[in-house]
Amino acid sequence: MQNNTHCSRFRRLKGPSRVRDRVEADDVTHLISGIGKTSLIQKTSEVLKSSGISIDGFYTEEVRHGGRRIGFDVVTMTGKRGNLARIGADQTSGNWECRVGRYIVDLISFEHLILPLLNVIGTSEDPVHKSVFVIDEIGKMELFSHSFTDVVPKILDSPGTVVLGTIPVPKGKTLPLVEKIRRRHDVKVFHITRENRHDLLQEIVNFIKDCCK
């Protein structure tokens, strides 16, 4: 598998808690940004599954050892797990050019697990029965992969797929892809804060259910 890289940075999102609220409930991409976004993704996914909605994709999970965070894994909705990044001193297989702070991104592991999931989206010929695809996250580490960067816009354009994704609350220079996605007319962004993170679950679930009808 080819291992292509590029480097970019995010900036902090501005504006109110709900950044965008002008889209119709049809083929909408939902992006979550802020504190506890992965936990909210997991809870949302559980509720949708229990409602009988087809859901696939992946989320990012911290890896801890001896009480300290040593990196991140990507975990699919079926439970498969792969390295995303590790602290530099603990990393053996990552590309040292792909660094976010102390963490070295393991592109080989990430692409081996995630790209097969992404590449099958949009192949269905039945757009009436919509499914949900989780992308947690569209962030600095994942966007080192050119293949990931290329396929994400195609997924957003796929009929029959409702995307539930996350983006970080960033600092520094913007990532053009993330800014382009946030400006799409079919994207709804929820910004999580400590004050609202417990109240957004049902709102997001209801909106996604409407999109899947």
PDB file of C-alpha atoms in Angstrom:
ATOM      1  CA  MET A   1       0.000   0.000   0.000  1.00  0.00           C
ATOM      2  CA  GLN A   2       1.388   3.388  -0.953  1.00  0.00           C
ATOM      3  CA  ASN A   3       2.130   5.683   1.963  1.00  0.00           C
ATOM      4  CA  ASN A   4       1.710   9.361   0.970  1.00  0.00           C
ATOM      5  CA  THR A   5       1.880  12.257   3.409  1.00  0.00           C
ATOM      6  CA  HIS A   6       1.270  15.952   3.767  1.00  0.00           C
ATOM      7  CA  CYS A   7       1.360  18.328   6.725  1.00  0.00           C
ATOM      8  CA  SER A   8      -1.171  21.003   7.735  1.00  0.00           C
ATOM      9  CA  ARG A   9      -2.650  22.638  10.840  1.00  0.00           C
ATOM     10  CA  PHE A  10      -6.078  23.754  12.068  1.00  0.00           C
ATOM     11  CA  ARG A  11      -7.273  27.016  13.575  1.00  0.00           C
ATOM     12  CA  ARG A  12      -9.783  27.511  16.408  1.00  0.00           C
ATOM     13  CA  LEU A  13     -13.420  27.526  15.339  1.00  0.00           C
ATOM     14  CA  LYS A  14     -15.287  30.770  15.923  1.00  0.00           C
ATOM     15  CA  GLY A  15     -18.942  31.541  16.462  1.00  0.00           C
ATOM     16  CA  PRO A  16     -21.859  30.142  18.489  1.00  0.00           C
ATOM     17  CA  SER A  17     -22.358  26.585  19.694  1.00  0.00           C
ATOM     18  CA  ARG A  18     -24.214  25.596  16.534  1.00  0.00           C
ATOM     19  CA  VAL A  19     -21.950  26.822  13.790  1.00  0.00           C
ATOM     20  CA  ARG A  20     -24.275  25.973  10.903  1.00  0.00           C
ATOM     21  CA  ASP A  21     -28.052  25.500  11.068  1.00  0.00           C
ATOM     22  CA  ARG A  22     -29.471  26.102   7.601  1.00  0.00           C
ATOM     23  CA  VAL A  23     -29.527  22.685   5.955  1.00  0.00           C
ATOM     24  CA  GLU A  24     -32.404  20.394   5.145  1.00  0.00           C
ATOM     25  CA  ALA A  25     -32.541  16.930   6.720  1.00  0.00           C
ATOM     26  CA  ASP A  26     -31.492  15.111   3.546  1.00  0.00           C
ATOM     27  CA  ASP A  27     -28.063  13.613   2.796  1.00  0.00           C
ATOM     28  CA  VAL A  28     -26.510  15.822   5.460  1.00  0.00           C
ATOM     29  CA  THR A  29     -23.024  15.495   6.883  1.00  0.00           C
ATOM     30  CA  HIS A  30     -22.944  16.083  10.645  1.00  0.00           C
ATOM     31  CA  LEU A  31     -19.660  17.313  12.096  1.00  0.00           C
ATOM     32  CA  ILE A  32     -19.001  17.516  15.821  1.00  0.00           C
ATOM     33  CA  SER A  33     -16.286  19.725  17.261  1.00  0.00           C
ATOM     34  CA  GLY A  34     -15.209  20.396  20.821  1.00  0.00           C
ATOM     35  CA  ILE A  35     -14.859  18.677  24.187  1.00  0.00           C
ATOM     36  CA  GLY A  36     -15.794  14.999  24.428  1.00  0.00           C
ATOM     37  CA  LYS A  37     -16.633  14.567  20.741  1.00  0.00           C
ATOM     38  CA  THR A  38     -15.509  10.934  20.540  1.00  0.00           C
ATOM     39  CA  SER A  39     -17.615   9.998  23.570  1.00  0.00           C
ATOM     40  CA  LEU A  40     -20.603  11.673  21.947  1.00  0.00           C
ATOM     41  CA  ILE A  41     -19.930   9.805  18.690  1.00  0.00           C
ATOM     42  CA  GLN A  42     -19.884   6.492  20.548  1.00  0.00           C
ATOM     43  CA  LYS A  43     -23.106   7.216  22.429  1.00  0.00           C
ATOM     44  CA  THR A  44     -24.823   8.413  19.257  1.00  0.00           C
ATOM     45  CA  SER A  45     -23.726   5.284  17.403  1.00  0.00           C
ATOM     46  CA  GLU A  46     -25.090   3.034  20.146  1.00  0.00           C
ATOM     47  CA  VAL A  47     -28.481   4.738  20.066  1.00  0.00           C
ATOM     48  CA  LEU A  48     -28.671   4.560  16.264  1.00  0.00           C
ATOM     49  CA  LYS A  49     -27.739   0.871  16.245  1.00  0.00           C
ATOM     50  CA  SER A  50     -30.418   0.107  18.832  1.00  0.00           C
ATOM     51  CA  SER A  51     -32.905   1.857  16.535  1.00  0.00           C
ATOM     52  CA  GLY A  52     -32.056  -0.514  13.689  1.00  0.00           C
ATOM     53  CA  ILE A  53     -30.077   1.972  11.605  1.00  0.00           C
ATOM     54  CA  SER A  54     -27.152   0.532   9.650  1.00  0.00           C
ATOM     55  CA  ILE A  55     -23.908   2.118  10.827  1.00  0.00           C
ATOM     56  CA  ASP A  56     -20.248   1.627   9.955  1.00  0.00           C
ATOM     57  CA  GLY A  57     -17.014   3.576  10.186  1.00  0.00           C
ATOM     58  CA  PHE A  58     -14.418   4.221  12.867  1.00  0.00           C
ATOM     59  CA  TYR A  59     -13.605   6.259  15.945  1.00  0.00           C
ATOM     60  CA  THR A  60     -10.369   7.302  17.652  1.00  0.00           C
ATOM     61  CA  GLU A  61      -9.520   6.097  21.148  1.00  0.00           C
ATOM     62  CA  GLU A  62      -6.799   7.047  23.607  1.00  0.00           C
ATOM     63  CA  VAL A  63      -4.227   4.406  24.518  1.00  0.00           C
ATOM     64  CA  ARG A  64      -2.942   4.535  28.106  1.00  0.00           C
ATOM     65  CA  HIS A  65      -0.225   2.664  29.926  1.00  0.00           C
ATOM     66  CA  GLY A  66       0.644   3.074  33.583  1.00  0.00           C
ATOM     67  CA  GLY A  67      -1.818   5.927  33.899  1.00  0.00           C
ATOM     68  CA  ARG A  68      -0.360   8.040  31.098  1.00  0.00           C
ATOM     69  CA  ARG A  69      -1.519   8.539  27.538  1.00  0.00           C
ATOM     70  CA  ILE A  70       0.942   6.990  25.104  1.00  0.00           C
ATOM     71  CA  GLY A  71      -1.000   7.338  21.871  1.00  0.00           C
ATOM     72  CA  PHE A  72      -4.201   6.765  19.924  1.00  0.00           C
ATOM     73  CA  ASP A  73      -5.836   3.822  18.169  1.00  0.00           C
ATOM     74  CA  VAL A  74      -8.468   3.753  15.448  1.00  0.00           C
ATOM     75  CA  VAL A  75     -11.321   1.338  16.173  1.00  0.00           C
ATOM     76  CA  THR A  76     -13.919   0.216  13.643  1.00  0.00           C
ATOM     77  CA  MET A  77     -17.580  -0.218  14.470  1.00  0.00           C
ATOM     78  CA  THR A  78     -17.017  -3.988  14.259  1.00  0.00           C
ATOM     79  CA  GLY A  79     -14.270  -3.837  16.889  1.00  0.00           C
ATOM     80  CA  LYS A  80     -11.134  -4.075  14.753  1.00  0.00           C
ATOM     81  CA  ARG A  81      -8.294  -1.965  16.122  1.00  0.00           C
ATOM     82  CA  GLY A  82      -5.098  -0.469  14.720  1.00  0.00           C
ATOM     83  CA  ASN A  83      -2.404   2.001  15.727  1.00  0.00           C
ATOM     84  CA  LEU A  84      -2.951   5.610  14.787  1.00  0.00           C
ATOM     85  CA  ALA A  85      -0.123   7.267  16.705  1.00  0.00           C
ATOM     86  CA  ARG A  86       2.279   6.702  19.574  1.00  0.00           C
ATOM     87  CA  ILE A  87       4.656   8.881  21.569  1.00  0.00           C
ATOM     88  CA  GLY A  88       7.888   9.150  19.594  1.00  0.00           C
ATOM     89  CA  ALA A  89      10.005   7.134  22.003  1.00  0.00           C
ATOM     90  CA  ASP A  90       7.474   4.282  21.898  1.00  0.00           C
ATOM     91  CA  GLN A  91       6.934   4.274  18.138  1.00  0.00           C
ATOM     92  CA  THR A  92       8.608   1.668  15.944  1.00  0.00           C
ATOM     93  CA  SER A  93       6.706   1.602  12.665  1.00  0.00           C
ATOM     94  CA  GLY A  94       5.503   5.175  12.133  1.00  0.00           C
ATOM     95  CA  ASN A  95       6.854   7.735   9.703  1.00  0.00           C
ATOM     96  CA  TRP A  96       8.798  10.253  11.794  1.00  0.00           C
ATOM     97  CA  GLU A  97       7.895  13.005   9.321  1.00  0.00           C
ATOM     98  CA  CYS A  98       4.244  12.626  10.350  1.00  0.00           C
ATOM     99  CA  ARG A  99       4.360  14.147  13.807  1.00  0.00           C
ATOM    100  CA  VAL A 100       1.696  15.908  15.866  1.00  0.00           C
ATOM    101  CA  GLY A 101       3.334  17.203  19.033  1.00  0.00           C
ATOM    102  CA  ARG A 102       4.892  14.210  20.800  1.00  0.00           C
ATOM    103  CA  TYR A 103       3.029  11.700  18.644  1.00  0.00           C
ATOM    104  CA  ILE A 104       4.276   9.889  15.549  1.00  0.00           C
ATOM    105  CA  VAL A 105       1.494   8.843  13.166  1.00  0.00           C
ATOM    106  CA  ASP A 106       1.527   5.226  11.980  1.00  0.00           C
ATOM    107  CA  LEU A 107       0.197   5.729   8.458  1.00  0.00           C
ATOM    108  CA  ILE A 108       0.692   2.130   7.413  1.00  0.00           C
ATOM    109  CA  SER A 109      -1.492   0.848  10.245  1.00  0.00           C
ATOM    110  CA  PHE A 110      -4.114   3.570   9.789  1.00  0.00           C
ATOM    111  CA  GLU A 111      -4.474   3.124   6.038  1.00  0.00           C
ATOM    112  CA  HIS A 112      -4.447  -0.674   6.217  1.00  0.00           C
ATOM    113  CA  LEU A 113      -7.440  -0.693   8.561  1.00  0.00           C
ATOM    114  CA  ILE A 114      -9.458   2.341   7.467  1.00  0.00           C
ATOM    115  CA  LEU A 115      -9.085   2.718   3.686  1.00  0.00           C
ATOM    116  CA  PRO A 116     -10.942  -0.545   2.863  1.00  0.00           C
ATOM    117  CA  LEU A 117     -13.907   0.767   4.874  1.00  0.00           C
ATOM    118  CA  LEU A 118     -13.881   4.114   3.095  1.00  0.00           C
ATOM    119  CA  ASN A 119     -13.454   2.723  -0.397  1.00  0.00           C
ATOM    120  CA  VAL A 120     -16.705   0.735  -0.339  1.00  0.00           C
ATOM    121  CA  ILE A 121     -18.848   3.768   0.508  1.00  0.00           C
ATOM    122  CA  GLY A 122     -20.912   4.889  -2.449  1.00  0.00           C
ATOM    123  CA  THR A 123     -20.871   1.498  -4.176  1.00  0.00           C
ATOM    124  CA  SER A 124     -24.451   0.710  -3.185  1.00  0.00           C
ATOM    125  CA  GLU A 125     -27.084   1.172  -5.875  1.00  0.00           C
ATOM    126  CA  ASP A 126     -29.886   1.595  -3.334  1.00  0.00           C
ATOM    127  CA  PRO A 127     -29.843   5.232  -2.138  1.00  0.00           C
ATOM    128  CA  VAL A 128     -33.366   4.860  -0.700  1.00  0.00           C
ATOM    129  CA  HIS A 129     -32.152   2.824   2.279  1.00  0.00           C
ATOM    130  CA  LYS A 130     -29.614   5.157   3.828  1.00  0.00           C
ATOM    131  CA  SER A 131     -26.836   4.149   6.174  1.00  0.00           C
ATOM    132  CA  VAL A 132     -24.683   6.135   8.600  1.00  0.00           C
ATOM    133  CA  PHE A 133     -20.902   6.257   8.281  1.00  0.00           C
ATOM    134  CA  VAL A 134     -18.799   7.504  11.196  1.00  0.00           C
ATOM    135  CA  ILE A 135     -15.505   9.333  10.625  1.00  0.00           C
ATOM    136  CA  ASP A 136     -13.849  10.185  13.943  1.00  0.00           C
ATOM    137  CA  GLU A 137     -11.994  12.150  13.101  1.00  0.00           C
ATOM    138  CA  ILE A 138     -11.107  14.398  10.172  1.00  0.00           C
ATOM    139  CA  GLY A 139      -8.089  15.691  12.043  1.00  0.00           C
ATOM    140  CA  LYS A 140      -4.393  16.437  11.875  1.00  0.00           C
ATOM    141  CA  MET A 141      -3.223  12.859  12.243  1.00  0.00           C
ATOM    142  CA  GLU A 142      -5.627  11.317   9.747  1.00  0.00           C
ATOM    143  CA  LEU A 143      -5.015  14.008   7.152  1.00  0.00           C
ATOM    144  CA  PHE A 144      -1.361  13.064   6.828  1.00  0.00           C
ATOM    145  CA  SER A 145      -2.745  10.348   4.533  1.00  0.00           C
ATOM    146  CA  HIS A 146      -3.264  11.554   0.954  1.00  0.00           C
ATOM    147  CA  SER A 147      -5.517   8.577   0.319  1.00  0.00           C
ATOM    148  CA  PHE A 148      -7.769   9.537   3.231  1.00  0.00           C
ATOM    149  CA  THR A 149      -7.806  13.171   2.100  1.00  0.00           C
ATOM    150  CA  ASP A 150      -8.807  12.126  -1.419  1.00  0.00           C
ATOM    151  CA  VAL A 151     -11.616   9.765  -0.431  1.00  0.00           C
ATOM    152  CA  VAL A 152     -13.381  11.874   2.240  1.00  0.00           C
ATOM    153  CA  PRO A 153     -14.930  14.370  -0.251  1.00  0.00           C
ATOM    154  CA  LYS A 154     -16.155  11.435  -2.358  1.00  0.00           C
ATOM    155  CA  ILE A 155     -17.883   9.964   0.680  1.00  0.00           C
ATOM    156  CA  LEU A 156     -19.579  13.282   1.406  1.00  0.00           C
ATOM    157  CA  ASP A 157     -20.926  13.285  -2.158  1.00  0.00           C
ATOM    158  CA  SER A 158     -22.208   9.692  -1.960  1.00  0.00           C
ATOM    159  CA  PRO A 159     -25.986   9.329  -2.192  1.00  0.00           C
ATOM    160  CA  GLY A 160     -27.528   7.072   0.408  1.00  0.00           C
ATOM    161  CA  THR A 161     -24.872   7.772   3.048  1.00  0.00           C
ATOM    162  CA  VAL A 162     -25.302  10.062   6.044  1.00  0.00           C
ATOM    163  CA  VAL A 163     -21.881  10.959   7.461  1.00  0.00           C
ATOM    164  CA  LEU A 164     -21.398  11.522  11.188  1.00  0.00           C
ATOM    165  CA  GLY A 165     -17.918  12.926  11.711  1.00  0.00           C
ATOM    166  CA  THR A 166     -15.752  14.915  14.068  1.00  0.00           C
ATOM    167  CA  ILE A 167     -13.267  17.733  13.663  1.00  0.00           C
ATOM    168  CA  PRO A 168     -10.995  19.164  16.360  1.00  0.00           C
ATOM    169  CA  VAL A 169     -11.188  22.595  17.892  1.00  0.00           C
ATOM    170  CA  PRO A 170      -7.856  23.588  16.345  1.00  0.00           C
ATOM    171  CA  LYS A 171      -5.125  26.150  16.716  1.00  0.00           C
ATOM    172  CA  GLY A 172      -2.815  27.689  14.140  1.00  0.00           C
ATOM    173  CA  LYS A 173      -3.028  27.471  10.374  1.00  0.00           C
ATOM    174  CA  THR A 174      -6.197  26.137   8.773  1.00  0.00           C
ATOM    175  CA  LEU A 175      -6.527  22.855   6.908  1.00  0.00           C
ATOM    176  CA  PRO A 176      -8.065  23.662   3.514  1.00  0.00           C
ATOM    177  CA  LEU A 177     -10.043  20.401   3.338  1.00  0.00           C
ATOM    178  CA  VAL A 178     -11.676  20.933   6.723  1.00  0.00           C
ATOM    179  CA  GLU A 179     -12.567  24.527   5.923  1.00  0.00           C
ATOM    180  CA  LYS A 180     -14.007  23.459   2.569  1.00  0.00           C
ATOM    181  CA  ILE A 181     -16.128  20.803   4.254  1.00  0.00           C
ATOM    182  CA  ARG A 182     -17.401  23.234   6.888  1.00  0.00           C
ATOM    183  CA  ARG A 183     -18.573  25.609   4.145  1.00  0.00           C
ATOM    184  CA  ARG A 184     -20.613  22.986   2.305  1.00  0.00           C
ATOM    185  CA  HIS A 185     -24.350  23.710   2.147  1.00  0.00           C
ATOM    186  CA  ASP A 186     -25.109  20.106   3.149  1.00  0.00           C
ATOM    187  CA  VAL A 187     -23.020  20.136   6.329  1.00  0.00           C
ATOM    188  CA  LYS A 188     -24.356  20.770   9.828  1.00  0.00           C
ATOM    189  CA  VAL A 189     -21.749  21.433  12.539  1.00  0.00           C
ATOM    190  CA  PHE A 190     -22.358  21.046  16.270  1.00  0.00           C
ATOM    191  CA  HIS A 191     -19.829  22.678  18.605  1.00  0.00           C
ATOM    192  CA  ILE A 192     -19.532  20.907  21.956  1.00  0.00           C
ATOM    193  CA  THR A 193     -18.806  22.751  25.167  1.00  0.00           C
ATOM    194  CA  ARG A 194     -18.739  21.602  28.786  1.00  0.00           C
ATOM    195  CA  GLU A 195     -22.123  23.260  29.206  1.00  0.00           C
ATOM    196  CA  ASN A 196     -23.960  21.639  26.277  1.00  0.00           C
ATOM    197  CA  ARG A 197     -22.263  18.270  25.753  1.00  0.00           C
ATOM    198  CA  HIS A 198     -24.894  16.353  27.741  1.00  0.00           C
ATOM    199  CA  ASP A 199     -27.782  17.964  25.868  1.00  0.00           C
ATOM    200  CA  LEU A 200     -26.685  17.401  22.276  1.00  0.00           C
ATOM    201  CA  LEU A 201     -27.017  13.615  22.124  1.00  0.00           C
ATOM    202  CA  GLN A 202     -30.755  13.428  21.513  1.00  0.00           C
ATOM    203  CA  GLU A 203     -30.716  16.401  19.155  1.00  0.00           C
ATOM    204  CA  ILE A 204     -28.055  14.788  16.973  1.00  0.00           C
ATOM    205  CA  VAL A 205     -29.767  11.388  17.089  1.00  0.00           C
ATOM    206  CA  ASN A 206     -33.101  12.883  16.028  1.00  0.00           C
ATOM    207  CA  PHE A 207     -31.537  14.835  13.192  1.00  0.00           C
ATOM    208  CA  ILE A 208     -29.702  11.801  11.845  1.00  0.00           C
ATOM    209  CA  LYS A 209     -32.855   9.700  12.049  1.00  0.00           C
ATOM    210  CA  ASP A 210     -34.638  12.335   9.969  1.00  0.00           C
ATOM    211  CA  CYS A 211     -31.839  12.174   7.387  1.00  0.00           C
ATOM    212  CA  CYS A 212     -32.145   8.382   7.167  1.00  0.00           C
ATOM    213  CA  LYS A 213     -35.879   8.434   6.408  1.00  0.00           C
TER     214      LYS A 213
END
